[in-house]
CSV table of C-alpha atoms in Angstrom, one decimal:
chain,number,residue,atom,x,y,z
A,1,MET,CA,152.6,69.5,139.4
A,2,SER,CA,156.0,70.3,138.0
A,3,THR,CA,158.7,67.7,137.5
A,4,PRO,CA,161.2,67.7,140.4
A,5,THR,CA,164.8,68.8,139.7
A,6,VAL,CA,167.3,66.0,140.3
A,7,TRP,CA,170.9,66.5,141.2
A,8,ARG,CA,173.6,63.8,140.9
A,9,TYR,CA,176.9,63.9,142.7
A,10,VAL,CA,179.8,61.5,142.3
A,11,LEU,CA,182.0,61.8,145.4
A,12,ARG,CA,185.4,60.3,146.1
A,13,ALA,CA,188.1,60.8,148.8
A,14,GLY,CA,190.8,58.2,148.3
A,15,ARG,CA,190.0,54.6,147.6
A,16,ALA,CA,187.9,53.9,150.7
A,17,ASN,CA,185.4,56.7,150.6
A,18,TRP,CA,183.1,57.1,147.6
A,19,ALA,CA,179.5,57.7,146.9
A,20,VAL,CA,176.9,58.4,144.2
A,21,VAL,CA,174.3,60.7,145.7
A,22,LEU,CA,171.0,61.7,144.2
A,23,LEU,CA,169.0,64.6,145.6
A,24,ASP,CA,165.7,66.0,144.3
A,25,SER,CA,163.9,69.2,144.8
A,26,THR,CA,161.1,67.5,146.8
A,27,GLY,CA,163.6,66.5,149.6
A,28,ILE,CA,164.5,63.0,148.5
A,29,PHE,CA,168.1,61.9,149.3
A,30,SER,CA,169.5,58.6,148.0
A,31,ALA,CA,173.0,57.3,148.1
A,32,VAL,CA,175.0,54.3,147.1
A,33,SER,CA,178.4,54.3,148.8
A,34,SER,CA,181.4,52.5,150.2
A,35,TRP,CA,179.6,52.8,153.6
A,36,GLY,CA,176.3,51.3,152.4
A,37,ASN,CA,173.2,52.5,150.8
A,38,PHE,CA,171.1,55.2,152.4
A,39,ALA,CA,167.9,57.0,151.6
A,40,HIS,CA,165.5,59.4,153.3
A,41,TRP,CA,162.8,61.9,152.4
A,42,TRP,CA,162.8,65.3,154.1
A,43,SER,CA,159.4,66.6,153.1
A,44,HIS,CA,159.7,69.7,155.3
A,45,ASN,CA,163.4,70.6,155.3
A,46,GLY,CA,163.0,74.3,155.8
A,47,HIS,CA,164.8,75.4,152.7
A,48,GLU,CA,163.7,76.7,149.3
A,49,ASP,CA,166.5,74.7,147.7
A,50,PHE,CA,166.9,71.2,149.3
A,51,ARG,CA,170.6,71.3,148.7
A,52,GLU,CA,171.0,74.1,151.3
A,53,PHE,CA,169.7,71.6,153.9
A,54,PHE,CA,173.2,69.9,153.9
A,55,LEU,CA,175.0,73.2,154.6
A,56,GLY,CA,175.1,75.4,157.7
A,57,LYS,CA,173.1,74.8,160.9
A,58,ASP,CA,171.3,71.7,159.6
A,59,PHE,CA,174.5,69.9,158.7
A,60,VAL,CA,176.1,70.6,162.1
A,61,LYS,CA,173.4,68.7,163.9
A,62,GLY,CA,175.9,66.0,163.6
A,63,PRO,CA,176.3,62.4,162.8
A,64,ASN,CA,173.6,61.2,165.2
A,65,TYR,CA,170.9,63.3,163.5
A,66,PHE,CA,171.6,62.1,160.0
A,67,ALA,CA,172.6,58.6,160.9
A,68,GLY,CA,169.3,58.2,162.8
A,69,LYS,CA,167.4,59.3,159.7
A,70,PHE,CA,169.4,56.9,157.4
A,71,ARG,CA,169.2,53.9,159.7
A,72,THR,CA,166.5,54.0,162.4
A,73,THR,CA,167.4,50.7,164.0
A,74,ARG,CA,170.0,50.8,166.8
A,75,VAL,CA,172.9,48.4,166.7
A,76,TYR,CA,174.1,46.2,169.5
A,77,ASP,CA,177.4,47.6,170.9
A,78,GLU,CA,179.7,44.7,171.9
A,79,GLU,CA,182.3,46.9,173.6
A,80,ARG,CA,180.0,49.2,175.6
A,81,THR,CA,177.9,46.1,176.7
A,82,PHE,CA,181.1,44.4,177.9
A,83,GLN,CA,182.0,47.6,180.0
A,84,SER,CA,178.4,47.9,181.2
A,85,ILE,CA,178.4,44.3,182.6
A,86,ARG,CA,181.8,44.7,184.1
A,87,GLU,CA,181.0,48.0,185.8
A,88,ARG,CA,177.7,46.7,187.1
A,89,ILE,CA,179.2,43.8,188.9
A,90,LEU,CA,182.0,45.9,190.4
A,91,ARG,CA,179.6,48.7,191.4
A,92,TRP,CA,177.0,46.4,192.9
A,93,ARG,CA,179.7,44.7,195.0
A,94,MET,CA,181.1,48.1,196.2
A,95,GLU,CA,177.6,49.4,197.0
A,96,GLY,CA,176.7,46.2,198.9
A,97,PHE,CA,174.0,44.9,196.5
A,98,LEU,CA,176.2,41.7,196.1
A,99,THR,CA,178.0,39.8,198.8
A,100,LYS,CA,181.6,38.9,198.2
A,101,GLU,CA,180.5,35.4,197.2
A,102,GLU,CA,177.7,36.6,194.9
A,103,ALA,CA,180.1,39.0,193.2
A,104,ARG,CA,182.7,36.2,192.7
A,105,LYS,CA,180.0,33.9,191.2
A,106,GLU,CA,178.8,36.7,188.8
A,107,TRP,CA,182.4,37.6,187.9
A,108,ASP,CA,183.3,34.0,187.2
A,109,HIS,CA,180.2,33.6,185.0
A,110,PHE,CA,181.0,36.8,183.1
A,111,VAL,CA,184.6,35.7,182.5
A,112,ALA,CA,183.5,32.2,181.4
A,113,VAL,CA,181.0,33.6,178.9
A,114,ALA,CA,182.9,36.6,177.6
A,115,GLY,CA,186.4,35.1,177.6
A,116,GLY,CA,185.4,31.5,176.7
A,117,GLN,CA,185.3,32.0,173.0
A,118,TYR,CA,188.7,33.6,172.8
A,119,LEU,CA,192.1,32.0,172.7
A,120,MET,CA,193.7,35.2,174.1
A,121,LYS,CA,194.1,36.0,177.7
A,122,TRP,CA,191.1,37.4,179.6
A,123,LYS,CA,192.9,40.8,180.1
A,124,ASP,CA,192.8,41.2,176.3
A,125,VAL,CA,189.0,40.7,176.0
A,126,ARG,CA,187.1,43.9,175.4
A,127,SER,CA,183.7,42.9,174.0
A,128,ILE,CA,180.9,40.4,174.4
A,129,SER,CA,178.9,39.3,171.3
A,130,LYS,CA,175.1,39.5,171.3
A,131,ASP,CA,174.9,35.7,171.5
A,132,ASP,CA,177.3,35.6,174.4
A,133,PHE,CA,175.3,38.4,176.1
A,134,ARG,CA,172.2,36.2,175.9
A,135,THR,CA,174.2,33.3,177.5
A,136,TRP,CA,175.4,35.7,180.2
A,137,TYR,CA,171.9,37.0,180.7
A,138,ASP,CA,170.4,33.5,181.1
A,139,GLY,CA,173.0,32.6,183.7
A,140,THR,CA,173.2,35.7,185.8
A,141,GLY,CA,171.4,36.2,189.1
A,142,MET,CA,171.5,40.0,188.8
A,143,SER,CA,168.2,41.8,188.5
A,144,ASP,CA,167.5,44.1,185.5
A,145,ALA,CA,170.5,42.5,183.7
A,146,ALA,CA,168.9,43.4,180.4
A,147,GLU,CA,169.8,47.0,181.1
A,148,CYS,CA,173.5,46.1,180.6
A,149,ALA,CA,172.9,45.6,176.8
A,150,CYS,CA,174.1,48.8,175.1
A,151,TYR,CA,173.0,50.0,171.6
A,152,GLY,CA,174.2,52.8,169.4
A,153,GLU,CA,173.9,54.3,166.0
A,154,ASP,CA,174.7,52.1,163.1
A,155,PRO,CA,178.5,52.4,162.5
A,156,GLN,CA,178.1,52.4,158.7
A,157,ALA,CA,175.6,55.2,158.8
A,158,VAL,CA,177.8,57.2,161.2
A,159,GLY,CA,180.8,56.5,158.9
A,160,PHE,CA,178.8,57.7,155.9
A,161,VAL,CA,177.8,60.9,157.7
A,162,GLN,CA,181.4,61.6,158.9
A,163,ASN,CA,183.2,60.7,155.7
A,164,ILE,CA,180.8,61.3,152.8
A,165,LEU,CA,178.5,64.1,153.8
A,166,PRO,CA,181.3,66.6,154.2
A,167,LEU,CA,182.3,65.8,150.6
A,168,LEU,CA,178.7,66.4,149.5
A,169,ALA,CA,178.5,69.7,151.4
A,170,GLU,CA,181.6,70.9,149.6
A,171,GLU,CA,180.2,70.0,146.2
A,172,LEU,CA,176.9,71.6,147.1
A,173,ARG,CA,178.7,74.9,148.1
A,174,TRP,CA,180.4,75.0,144.7
A,175,ASP,CA,177.2,74.3,142.8
A,176,LEU,CA,175.2,76.8,144.6
A,177,MET,CA,177.9,79.5,144.2
A,178,ALA,CA,178.3,78.7,140.5
A,179,GLU,CA,174.5,79.0,140.0
A,180,ALA,CA,174.4,82.3,141.9
A,181,CYS,CA,177.3,83.6,139.7
A,182,ALA,CA,175.4,82.6,136.6
A,183,ARG,CA,172.4,84.5,137.7
A,184,GLY,CA,174.6,87.5,138.4
A,185,GLU,CA,173.9,87.4,142.2
A,186,VAL,CA,177.6,87.0,143.1
A,187,ALA,CA,180.4,89.1,141.7
A,188,HIS,CA,182.9,87.1,139.6
A,189,GLY,CA,186.5,87.2,140.5
């Protein structure tokens, strides 16, 4: 078995976005960055040169594809969960699943839990923490209340994909072009 080729890229865009990325010819990706540390092994990436995987059609699969590979756990979304609870109470009242009194009781419980920790006015509250969601869940009479909890991609992984991977793609394009020129495959000039 031959020794894999390893490529190292130091990437920077301003002070906030930086990374050191290591790729190897077997499909291993590893990064230490301002967005966190990420690694994944694409054993079957469909390219003769693994670096090409981060260019073209594979790269445009978007943040969710790569973020999901870097961090497979989903993260509780405080803002979407807040909206989900709010919308469910209002929708169930409008559709007749809750009486006026039941809807008022559910709304008051929601406001007490979600707004209770804040010194600001209720109208300024836009999220509910995971602990507060549990408190709301324990006190609600609404069935299937667990469905109100919303989860999404890890914001650090999405930030890494959106801010660092384009920098990597640009460096890879230059490297691959320079290597093709050195082999005489691309006209100089």
